[in-house]
Amino acid sequence: MNPDGPASGSSFGTLKDRVIDKGLCMLCHGCVASCPVDAIEAIGERIHLTGECIECGTCYRVCPGRGYDFAKAKDRIFGRREKGIRERIHGVHLSGKNLRSSDEEVFRAGYMGGRVSTVLIHALEEGLIDAALTTDWGEGPVLSVGSGRICRDRASVLECSSSKYLFSPVLTLLKEAHRDPEIGRIAVVGLPCHIQALRNMQSDRMASRYTEKVVYALSLNCGAPNLTDENWRSVIGRIMEVSGEGISSVDIRKVKGRTLRFRVRMKDGTESVRDRPLSAYIRMIHGYPGWPRCDLCIDYSGELSDITFGNPLARTEKGKDLLDGAVKAGKLVPASKGQAISQTAIDIYGYLLKKVGAKRRIKRRRRKGEPHPEYRC
Ligand SMILES: Cc1cc2nc3c(=O)[nH]c(=O)nc-3n(C[C@H](O)[C@H](O)[C@H](O)COP(=O)(O)OP(=O)(O)OC[C@H]3O[C@@H](n4cnc5c(N)ncnc54)[C@H](O)[C@@H]3O)c2cc1C
């Protein structure tokens, strides 16, 4: 589904030359997830060839970094393009609802009402899926990359609730799920770049075997560019009043209302905990330059998903059935009017930032002859 057509005769070298070395990698890990001989690894914030490339071209074909043919993808997934102003902002969808979890534990654990976690728990409890692929805080030396988790029950879904402004290797779990005979059907939760790569994998002759078990592709809205490890350390260091370089791990959870609890372990073994308002944290993140490729991404609302969160938007029939099922079971209930209004304001900001702003930035780069992604909408 890449705009310049199939990549015959391409190899990891092609991906490296045309995407990675040009600063167009989104770090979605789609190439790692798709390589049939497990020859590609993400080491920190960079993708490397660590085994022998068989020159199948899969990594290059599934990569959303160099651009995307959204028009073709929408025709395939939805059988149509956007109609009217609402869909031009939010993408193709069948229904949109302002919802929150009715379960107080899930509501508290979630970032914006626990809607994603509620839907996952509902799907697990109803036997619609056997596992959900989600993202947890990282454990590695690079703080800006989270870790993927295969969740099979309510407890593990709740452990992974809440937003992490991190790169996620969630797609790399597809191979593990593919090989696990006890897993039949899965839901994947990702950012728009993950869902783009996943859709490429689903339509790819080589990579589609790893996605056969995926029944739901759930996206988060994404208007916050991820930070590099250096900047992420600086943010956490400033919040905790510790040296960013000395941090070995970070864990941030919502404790009540709009308050987050930051738990930071230092390389010398000490640990500190501090509660801070969500708004101060978001403001601080926006004060840093983002990952450059995120600034060129036009997909704010995961337009190729089955359901996108923000205010949940069901895009496909099966996404709508899942969401309606959680509502009918009383697990998702209407959220406050205040939340709907603030979400609308956030969505307009996200639309301007990505669908309008990123398109302008791409145009500027094209004019200057600088590397840029090509999109077809
Ligand atoms: C980087 C980033 C930027 C965002 N930008 C916006 C925005 O501009 N506007 C907006 O309306 N919403 C944005 N969101 C989404 C928002 O923060 C909430 O995640 C969303 O509304 C769902 O909230 P919830 O309480 O229903 O989810 P929860 O029940 O808390 O569940 C969240 C789910 O997301 C998964 N997850 C967390 N972090 C990541 C990650 N980095 N990559 C992949 N999966 C992850 C978790 O594992 C969990 O399953 C962003 C989220 C992220 C991670």
Short mmCIF file of C-alpha atoms and ligand atoms in Angstrom, two decimals:
data_model
loop_
_atom_site.label_atom_id
_atom_site.label_comp_id
_atom_site.label_asym_id
_atom_site.label_seq_id
_atom_site.Cartn_x
_atom_site.Cartn_y
_atom_site.Cartn_z
CA MET A 1 0.00 0.00 0.00
CA ASN A 2 2.99 2.26 -0.34
CA PRO A 3 2.39 5.09 -2.80
CA ASP A 4 5.25 4.24 -5.12
CA GLY A 5 4.02 0.73 -5.68
CA PRO A 6 5.37 -2.70 -4.88
CA ALA A 7 9.02 -2.93 -3.96
CA SER A 8 10.28 -5.76 -6.09
CA GLY A 9 13.90 -6.68 -5.54
CA SER A 10 14.14 -4.56 -2.43
CA SER A 11 15.98 -5.53 0.74
CA PHE A 12 16.74 -4.18 4.17
CA GLY A 13 19.26 -1.97 2.35
CA THR A 14 16.37 -0.30 0.52
CA LEU A 15 14.57 0.37 3.81
CA LYS A 16 17.78 1.73 5.31
CA ASP A 17 18.60 3.99 2.34
CA ARG A 18 15.11 5.31 1.62
CA VAL A 19 13.59 5.47 5.08
CA ILE A 20 15.92 5.06 8.08
CA ASP A 21 18.88 7.11 6.84
CA LYS A 22 16.50 9.79 5.51
CA GLY A 23 14.96 10.34 8.95
CA LEU A 24 11.57 8.95 7.86
CA CYS A 25 11.36 6.03 10.31
CA MET A 26 8.33 6.27 12.62
CA LEU A 27 9.68 3.55 14.92
CA CYS A 28 6.43 1.62 14.59
CA HIS A 29 8.42 -1.65 14.55
CA GLY A 30 6.38 -2.93 11.56
CA CYS A 31 9.59 -4.05 9.80
CA VAL A 32 10.73 -6.02 12.87
CA ALA A 33 7.27 -7.57 13.16
CA SER A 34 7.21 -8.61 9.48
CA CYS A 35 10.70 -9.93 8.78
CA PRO A 36 10.18 -13.65 8.00
CA VAL A 37 13.70 -14.59 9.15
CA ASP A 38 13.80 -12.39 12.27
CA ALA A 39 16.80 -10.53 10.88
CA ILE A 40 15.67 -7.02 11.91
CA GLU A 41 15.85 -5.59 15.43
CA ALA A 42 15.16 -2.27 17.06
CA ILE A 43 18.12 -1.35 19.18
CA GLY A 44 17.01 1.60 21.24
CA GLU A 45 15.66 4.20 18.85
CA ARG A 46 17.13 2.75 15.65
CA ILE A 47 16.25 -0.17 13.40
CA HIS A 48 19.15 -2.49 12.52
CA LEU A 49 19.78 -5.54 10.40
CA THR A 50 21.18 -8.06 12.87
CA GLY A 51 20.78 -11.23 10.81
CA GLU A 52 21.02 -12.21 7.17
CA CYS A 53 18.67 -10.39 4.79
CA ILE A 54 16.94 -12.72 2.29
CA GLU A 55 15.95 -9.73 0.11
CA CYS A 56 12.21 -10.48 0.20
CA GLY A 57 11.40 -6.76 0.47
CA THR A 58 8.73 -7.30 3.15
CA CYS A 59 10.18 -4.74 5.57
CA TYR A 60 10.12 -2.08 2.88
CA ARG A 61 6.64 -2.94 1.63
CA VAL A 62 5.00 -2.76 5.07
CA CYS A 63 6.82 0.41 6.19
CA PRO A 64 4.51 3.43 6.60
CA GLY A 65 7.49 5.76 7.07
CA ARG A 66 7.90 6.79 3.45
CA GLY A 67 4.20 7.57 3.07
CA TYR A 68 0.84 5.96 2.63
CA ASP A 69 -1.87 5.39 0.10
CA PHE A 70 -4.80 6.07 2.43
CA ALA A 71 -7.24 6.21 -0.48
CA LYS A 72 -6.50 2.64 -1.50
CA ALA A 73 -6.52 1.45 2.11
CA LYS A 74 -9.91 3.06 2.79
CA ASP A 75 -11.39 1.48 -0.33
CA ARG A 76 -10.16 -1.90 0.86
CA ILE A 77 -11.15 -1.59 4.55
CA PHE A 78 -14.34 0.51 4.39
CA GLY A 79 -15.37 0.23 0.76
CA ARG A 80 -15.65 4.03 0.61
CA ARG A 81 -13.98 7.38 1.29
CA GLU A 82 -15.00 10.23 3.65
CA LYS A 83 -18.37 11.94 3.27
CA GLY A 84 -19.06 15.39 4.74
CA ILE A 85 -17.15 17.65 7.07
CA ARG A 86 -17.22 15.38 10.17
CA GLU A 87 -15.58 12.56 8.27
CA ARG A 88 -13.06 14.92 6.69
CA ILE A 89 -11.92 15.75 10.24
CA HIS A 90 -12.25 12.33 11.92
CA GLY A 91 -12.02 9.94 8.99
CA VAL A 92 -14.59 7.37 7.84
CA HIS A 93 -16.78 6.19 10.72
CA LEU A 94 -20.17 4.66 11.42
CA SER A 95 -20.76 6.08 14.88
CA GLY A 96 -19.15 8.31 17.47
CA LYS A 97 -19.99 8.31 21.15
CA ASN A 98 -18.89 10.23 24.21
CA LEU A 99 -18.28 7.38 26.66
CA ARG A 100 -16.46 6.39 29.84
CA SER A 101 -16.06 3.18 31.79
CA SER A 102 -18.80 2.41 34.31
CA ASP A 103 -16.33 0.33 36.32
CA GLU A 104 -14.63 2.64 38.82
CA GLU A 105 -11.43 0.59 38.95
CA VAL A 106 -11.07 0.66 35.16
CA PHE A 107 -12.05 4.34 35.01
CA ARG A 108 -9.34 5.22 37.54
CA ALA A 109 -6.67 3.10 35.82
CA GLY A 110 -7.45 4.51 32.36
CA TYR A 111 -6.03 7.72 30.98
CA MET A 112 -9.21 9.28 29.57
CA GLY A 113 -12.07 7.30 31.04
CA GLY A 114 -10.68 3.78 30.65
CA ARG A 115 -12.58 3.18 27.42
CA VAL A 116 -9.88 1.17 25.67
CA SER A 117 -9.35 -1.05 28.71
CA THR A 118 -13.11 -1.55 29.11
CA VAL A 119 -13.48 -2.66 25.50
CA LEU A 120 -10.53 -5.06 25.82
CA ILE A 121 -11.84 -6.56 29.08
CA HIS A 122 -15.32 -6.88 27.55
CA ALA A 123 -13.91 -8.63 24.46
CA LEU A 124 -11.86 -11.02 26.63
CA GLU A 125 -14.76 -11.80 28.97
CA GLU A 126 -17.18 -12.37 26.09
CA GLY A 127 -14.73 -14.69 24.33
CA LEU A 128 -14.46 -12.36 21.32
CA ILE A 129 -10.67 -12.40 21.71
CA ASP A 130 -8.17 -14.58 23.54
CA ALA A 131 -5.55 -11.87 23.94
CA ALA A 132 -4.94 -8.15 23.60
CA LEU A 133 -1.60 -6.71 22.51
CA THR A 134 -0.89 -3.61 24.56
CA THR A 135 1.91 -1.35 25.73
CA ASP A 136 3.54 -1.09 29.12
CA TRP A 137 6.33 1.09 30.46
CA GLY A 138 9.75 0.03 29.19
CA GLU A 139 12.49 -1.77 30.99
CA GLY A 140 15.40 -1.20 28.67
CA PRO A 141 18.22 1.32 28.85
CA VAL A 142 16.31 3.56 26.40
CA LEU A 143 13.46 5.22 28.28
CA SER A 144 11.63 6.48 25.20
CA VAL A 145 10.65 2.96 24.06
CA GLY A 146 7.97 1.04 25.96
CA SER A 147 7.48 -2.68 26.12
CA GLY A 148 4.74 -4.77 24.53
CA ARG A 149 2.48 -7.01 26.62
CA ILE A 150 0.17 -9.86 25.64
CA CYS A 151 -2.82 -9.52 27.99
CA ARG A 152 -5.16 -12.44 28.50
CA ASP A 153 -7.19 -11.21 31.47
CA ARG A 154 -8.60 -8.15 33.21
CA ALA A 155 -5.66 -7.82 35.61
CA SER A 156 -3.02 -7.61 32.87
CA VAL A 157 -5.16 -5.21 30.78
CA LEU A 158 -5.37 -2.92 33.81
CA GLU A 159 -1.62 -3.15 34.43
CA CYS A 160 -1.13 -1.78 30.89
CA SER A 161 -3.88 0.87 31.03
CA SER A 162 -3.10 4.53 30.53
CA SER A 163 -1.22 6.45 27.85
CA LYS A 164 2.52 6.32 27.59
CA TYR A 165 4.11 8.95 25.36
CA LEU A 166 6.56 6.35 24.13
CA PHE A 167 7.44 4.41 21.00
CA SER A 168 5.85 1.02 21.32
CA PRO A 169 7.09 -2.32 19.98
CA VAL A 170 3.55 -3.72 20.27
CA LEU A 171 3.55 -5.06 16.69
CA THR A 172 6.52 -7.33 17.42
CA LEU A 173 4.16 -9.38 19.63
CA LEU A 174 2.26 -10.47 16.52
CA LYS A 175 4.83 -13.20 15.84
CA GLU A 176 4.60 -14.49 19.41
CA ALA A 177 0.79 -14.56 19.19
CA HIS A 178 1.00 -16.20 15.74
CA ARG A 179 3.11 -19.04 17.17
CA ASP A 180 1.03 -19.52 20.35
CA PRO A 181 -1.52 -22.32 19.78
CA GLU A 182 -3.61 -21.11 22.73
CA ILE A 183 -4.27 -17.77 21.08
CA GLY A 184 -6.91 -17.76 18.35
CA ARG A 185 -8.11 -14.16 18.10
CA ILE A 186 -6.44 -10.94 19.13
CA ALA A 187 -7.02 -7.22 19.42
CA VAL A 188 -4.12 -4.87 18.79
CA VAL A 189 -4.00 -1.44 20.46
CA GLY A 190 -1.67 1.03 18.77
CA LEU A 191 -0.98 4.54 17.61
CA PRO A 192 -1.99 5.53 14.05
CA CYS A 193 1.46 4.56 12.71
CA HIS A 194 1.05 1.06 14.20
CA ILE A 195 -2.35 0.67 12.57
CA GLN A 196 -0.98 1.83 9.20
CA ALA A 197 1.81 -0.77 9.40
CA LEU A 198 -0.66 -3.43 10.57
CA ARG A 199 -2.95 -2.73 7.58
CA ASN A 200 0.05 -2.98 5.27
CA MET A 201 0.97 -6.31 6.87
CA GLN A 202 -2.59 -7.60 6.45
CA SER A 203 -2.49 -7.00 2.71
CA ASP A 204 1.06 -8.23 2.19
CA ARG A 205 1.67 -11.67 0.69
CA MET A 206 4.53 -12.43 3.12
CA ALA A 207 3.55 -10.57 6.30
CA SER A 208 -0.15 -11.42 6.36
CA ARG A 209 0.51 -14.77 8.06
CA TYR A 210 1.44 -12.84 11.24
CA THR A 211 -1.83 -10.93 11.25
CA GLU A 212 -4.29 -13.76 10.60
CA LYS A 213 -5.38 -13.78 14.26
CA VAL A 214 -6.06 -10.03 14.41
CA VAL A 215 -9.80 -9.40 14.68
CA TYR A 216 -9.73 -5.82 16.03
CA ALA A 217 -7.33 -2.98 15.25
CA LEU A 218 -7.84 -0.31 17.92
CA SER A 219 -6.15 3.06 17.58
CA LEU A 220 -5.50 5.94 19.94
CA ASN A 221 -5.71 9.47 18.65
CA CYS A 222 -2.19 10.82 18.40
CA GLY A 223 -1.31 14.49 18.51
CA ALA A 224 1.68 14.34 20.83
CA PRO A 225 4.92 13.68 19.01
CA ASN A 226 7.09 11.17 20.84
CA LEU A 227 10.34 12.40 22.34
CA THR A 228 13.86 11.10 21.96
CA ASP A 229 15.43 9.30 24.90
CA GLU A 230 17.50 12.38 25.71
CA ASN A 231 14.47 14.69 25.82
CA TRP A 232 12.32 12.16 27.65
CA ARG A 233 15.03 11.88 30.36
CA SER A 234 15.06 15.65 30.58
CA VAL A 235 11.25 15.83 31.05
CA ILE A 236 11.24 13.20 33.80
CA GLY A 237 14.40 14.61 35.38
CA ARG A 238 12.77 18.06 35.64
CA ILE A 239 9.52 16.69 37.05
CA MET A 240 11.29 14.55 39.63
CA GLU A 241 14.17 17.02 40.25
CA VAL A 242 16.74 14.32 39.58
CA SER A 243 19.43 13.87 36.95
CA GLY A 244 17.81 12.60 33.75
CA GLU A 245 20.91 10.62 32.90
CA GLY A 246 20.76 8.75 36.19
CA ILE A 247 17.24 7.36 35.60
CA SER A 248 16.98 3.63 34.96
CA SER A 249 13.18 3.24 34.69
CA VAL A 250 9.97 5.27 34.76
CA ASP A 251 6.38 4.32 35.54
CA ILE A 252 3.53 6.84 35.41
CA ARG A 253 -0.03 5.98 36.52
CA LYS A 254 -3.14 8.02 37.04
CA VAL A 255 -4.03 8.15 40.73
CA LYS A 256 -7.11 10.34 40.84
CA GLY A 257 -8.87 12.83 38.59
CA ARG A 258 -6.21 14.56 36.55
CA THR A 259 -3.27 13.63 38.82
CA LEU A 260 -0.46 11.33 37.76
CA ARG A 261 1.91 9.41 40.02
CA PHE A 262 5.48 9.34 38.74
CA ARG A 263 7.63 6.49 40.05
CA VAL A 264 11.26 6.68 39.02
CA ARG A 265 14.06 4.22 39.74
CA MET A 266 17.62 5.52 39.55
CA LYS A 267 20.69 3.63 38.35
CA ASP A 268 22.07 3.76 41.94
CA GLY A 269 19.06 1.74 43.16
CA THR A 270 17.14 4.59 44.83
CA GLU A 271 13.49 5.20 43.99
CA SER A 272 11.38 8.35 44.16
CA VAL A 273 7.66 8.96 43.82
CA ARG A 274 5.86 12.22 43.10
CA ASP A 275 2.31 13.24 42.15
CA ARG A 276 1.94 15.90 39.45
CA PRO A 277 -1.00 17.33 37.47
CA LEU A 278 -1.53 15.84 34.02
CA SER A 279 -1.73 19.31 32.47
CA ALA A 280 1.77 20.30 33.69
CA TYR A 281 3.18 17.06 32.30
CA ILE A 282 1.54 17.57 28.86
CA ARG A 283 2.71 21.20 28.75
CA MET A 284 6.26 20.14 29.50
CA ILE A 285 6.25 17.45 26.80
CA HIS A 286 5.02 19.98 24.23
CA GLY A 287 7.93 22.24 25.16
CA TYR A 288 10.40 19.80 23.55
CA PRO A 289 11.00 19.12 19.87
CA GLY A 290 9.26 15.91 18.87
CA TRP A 291 10.56 12.98 16.86
CA PRO A 292 10.94 14.67 13.46
CA ARG A 293 8.96 12.06 11.52
CA CYS A 294 5.97 12.52 13.86
CA ASP A 295 5.77 16.14 12.65
CA LEU A 296 5.21 14.84 9.10
CA CYS A 297 2.44 12.38 10.02
CA ILE A 298 -1.03 13.38 8.81
CA ASP A 299 -2.96 10.68 10.67
CA TYR A 300 -4.25 12.15 13.94
CA SER A 301 -7.13 9.78 14.52
CA GLY A 302 -5.94 6.35 13.42
CA GLU A 303 -8.09 6.52 10.32
CA LEU A 304 -7.63 2.89 9.34
CA SER A 305 -8.68 1.36 12.67
CA ASP A 306 -11.82 -0.56 13.60
CA ILE A 307 -12.30 1.79 16.55
CA THR A 308 -10.38 4.96 17.45
CA PHE A 309 -10.18 6.43 20.98
CA GLY A 310 -10.63 9.74 21.89
CA ASN A 311 -14.34 9.75 22.04
CA PRO A 312 -14.72 6.28 20.60
CA LEU A 313 -15.37 6.29 16.85
CA ALA A 314 -16.43 2.97 15.35
CA ARG A 315 -15.25 2.80 11.75
CA THR A 316 -16.11 -0.75 10.69
CA GLU A 317 -19.18 -2.92 11.34
CA LYS A 318 -17.22 -5.21 13.64
CA GLY A 319 -15.81 -2.21 15.53
CA LYS A 320 -19.34 -0.89 15.95
CA ASP A 321 -20.62 -4.27 17.17
CA LEU A 322 -17.84 -4.43 19.76
CA LEU A 323 -18.45 -0.91 21.02
CA ASP A 324 -22.24 -1.31 21.03
CA GLY A 325 -21.83 -4.61 22.89
CA ALA A 326 -19.84 -2.92 25.67
CA VAL A 327 -22.51 -0.19 25.89
CA LYS A 328 -25.38 -2.70 25.91
CA ALA A 329 -23.66 -4.63 28.69
CA GLY A 330 -23.51 -1.40 30.71
CA LYS A 331 -19.71 -1.41 30.75
CA LEU A 332 -19.41 1.86 28.84
CA VAL A 333 -21.76 4.69 29.81
CA PRO A 334 -22.18 8.28 28.58
CA ALA A 335 -19.40 10.57 29.79
CA SER A 336 -19.96 14.11 31.02
CA LYS A 337 -20.75 16.95 28.62
CA GLY A 338 -17.56 18.63 29.85
CA GLN A 339 -15.47 15.71 28.63
CA ALA A 340 -17.17 15.81 25.22
CA ILE A 341 -16.42 19.52 24.88
CA SER A 342 -12.78 19.20 25.91
CA GLN A 343 -12.35 16.20 23.56
CA THR A 344 -13.80 18.23 20.68
CA ALA A 345 -11.30 21.02 21.38
CA ILE A 346 -8.42 18.49 21.51
CA ASP A 347 -9.60 16.94 18.22
CA ILE A 348 -9.69 20.29 16.43
CA TYR A 349 -6.17 20.99 17.68
CA GLY A 350 -5.05 17.52 16.51
CA TYR A 351 -6.70 18.02 13.11
CA LEU A 352 -4.96 21.36 12.60
CA LEU A 353 -1.63 20.01 13.84
CA LYS A 354 -1.59 16.93 11.65
CA LYS A 355 -4.02 17.02 8.75
CA VAL A 356 -3.36 20.69 8.03
CA GLY A 357 0.04 21.39 9.64
CA ALA A 358 1.87 18.23 8.61
CA LYS A 359 0.65 18.62 5.01
CA ARG A 360 2.15 22.13 4.97
CA ARG A 361 5.43 20.90 6.45
CA ILE A 362 5.61 18.15 3.81
CA LYS A 363 4.98 20.68 1.04
CA ARG A 364 7.78 22.87 2.37
CA ARG A 365 10.17 19.92 2.44
CA ARG A 366 9.19 18.87 -1.07
CA ARG A 367 9.93 22.39 -2.29
CA LYS A 368 13.36 22.35 -0.66
CA GLY A 369 14.15 18.88 -1.99
CA GLU A 370 14.32 17.46 1.56
CA PRO A 371 13.24 13.90 2.46
CA HIS A 372 9.50 13.70 3.04
CA PRO A 373 6.73 11.11 3.02
CA GLU A 374 4.23 10.97 0.14
CA TYR A 375 0.56 10.58 1.06
CA ARG A 376 -2.46 9.90 -1.09
CA CYS A 377 -5.76 10.57 0.65
C1 LIG B 1 1.64 9.16 22.16
C2 LIG B 1 0.17 9.43 22.40
C3 LIG B 1 -0.40 10.59 21.92
C4 LIG B 1 -1.77 10.84 22.11
N1 LIG B 1 -2.31 12.01 21.63
C5 LIG B 1 -3.65 12.23 21.77
C6 LIG B 1 -4.26 13.43 21.28
O1 LIG B 1 -3.58 14.30 20.75
N2 LIG B 1 -5.61 13.59 21.39
C7 LIG B 1 -6.39 12.63 21.99
O2 LIG B 1 -7.60 12.79 22.06
N3 LIG B 1 -5.83 11.49 22.48
C8 LIG B 1 -4.50 11.27 22.39
N4 LIG B 1 -3.96 10.12 22.87
C9 LIG B 1 -4.88 9.08 23.39
C10 LIG B 1 -5.30 9.33 24.81
O3 LIG B 1 -4.19 9.72 25.60
C11 LIG B 1 -5.93 8.06 25.42
O4 LIG B 1 -5.04 6.99 25.26
C12 LIG B 1 -7.21 7.65 24.76
O5 LIG B 1 -8.18 8.66 24.86
C13 LIG B 1 -7.76 6.40 25.43
O6 LIG B 1 -7.93 6.64 26.79
P1 LIG B 1 -8.57 5.52 27.67
O7 LIG B 1 -8.63 5.95 29.10
O8 LIG B 1 -9.84 5.06 27.03
O9 LIG B 1 -7.49 4.32 27.50
P2 LIG B 1 -6.91 3.33 28.57
O10 LIG B 1 -8.00 2.48 29.10
O11 LIG B 1 -6.03 4.07 29.50
O12 LIG B 1 -6.00 2.41 27.63
C14 LIG B 1 -4.95 2.94 26.86
C15 LIG B 1 -4.38 1.82 26.00
O13 LIG B 1 -3.40 2.37 25.15
C16 LIG B 1 -2.23 1.58 25.18
N5 LIG B 1 -1.08 2.47 24.98
C17 LIG B 1 -0.61 3.39 25.86
N6 LIG B 1 0.44 4.03 25.35
C18 LIG B 1 0.65 3.52 24.12
C19 LIG B 1 1.60 3.77 23.09
N7 LIG B 1 2.55 4.70 23.23
N8 LIG B 1 1.53 3.06 21.95
C20 LIG B 1 0.57 2.11 21.80
N9 LIG B 1 -0.37 1.83 22.74
C21 LIG B 1 -0.32 2.52 23.88
C22 LIG B 1 -2.24 0.95 26.56
O14 LIG B 1 -1.51 -0.23 26.60
C23 LIG B 1 -3.74 0.73 26.81
O15 LIG B 1 -4.14 -0.51 26.33
C24 LIG B 1 -2.58 9.88 22.77
C25 LIG B 1 -1.99 8.72 23.29
C26 LIG B 1 -0.63 8.49 23.12
C27 LIG B 1 -0.03 7.23 23.71
#
